[in-house]
């Protein structure tokens, strides 16, 4: 008597897979952007050019085939200097977050400390210390007020 190959496998009921909380994806996205800022700061310190790329699906007009294409993207620094003294802002949804009441910037000091500071922020993000900022709903922009046409002087 021969045994079948399938009978030699251990078969179980399908395990229930719990969905990941949305904060995990947001953390990963922030960490990815922070690593990009860290590379940008390192390139600035070493005085070499920084290039960032993103893959994009592009449809070939001739064949109609969709292909992945590497495109260069512009990355704006989250840090800035004032008379040789550097400051860093952490941005979520392209807006700097308020780490303390009315305080958005982190005092870095010398530009050589930027990569080390960004590494510290990455570790804090991994531990979940910035989750309150990641889960906060995006603030709505105020619509510009137009002058009332009926009030002409």
Tab-separated table of C-alpha atoms in Angstrom, residues 1 18-20 50 55 58 69-70 72 78 80 83 86 89 98 101 104 121 134 138 148:
chain	number	residue	atom	x	y	z
A	1	UNK	CA	0.000	0.000	0.000
A	18	UNK	CA	-5.689	40.027	12.961
A	19	UNK	CA	-5.482	43.257	10.923
A	20	UNK	CA	-2.560	45.505	11.745
A	50	UNK	CA	21.632	63.875	-2.823
A	55	UNK	CA	9.151	53.945	-8.783
A	58	UNK	CA	3.924	54.335	-16.606
A	69	UNK	CA	9.912	53.561	-14.198
A	70	UNK	CA	12.367	55.108	-11.773
A	72	UNK	CA	13.863	61.319	-9.478
A	78	UNK	CA	13.146	69.497	7.325
A	80	UNK	CA	17.253	74.897	8.414
A	83	UNK	CA	23.625	81.996	11.392
A	86	UNK	CA	20.638	74.377	12.873
A	89	UNK	CA	11.119	70.216	12.380
A	98	UNK	CA	3.999	70.796	17.649
A	101	UNK	CA	2.883	73.973	23.224
A	104	UNK	CA	7.706	73.112	16.548
A	121	UNK	CA	13.838	60.542	16.457
A	134	UNK	CA	0.462	60.334	13.626
A	138	UNK	CA	-5.314	66.446	9.600
A	148	UNK	CA	-17.777	91.286	0.638
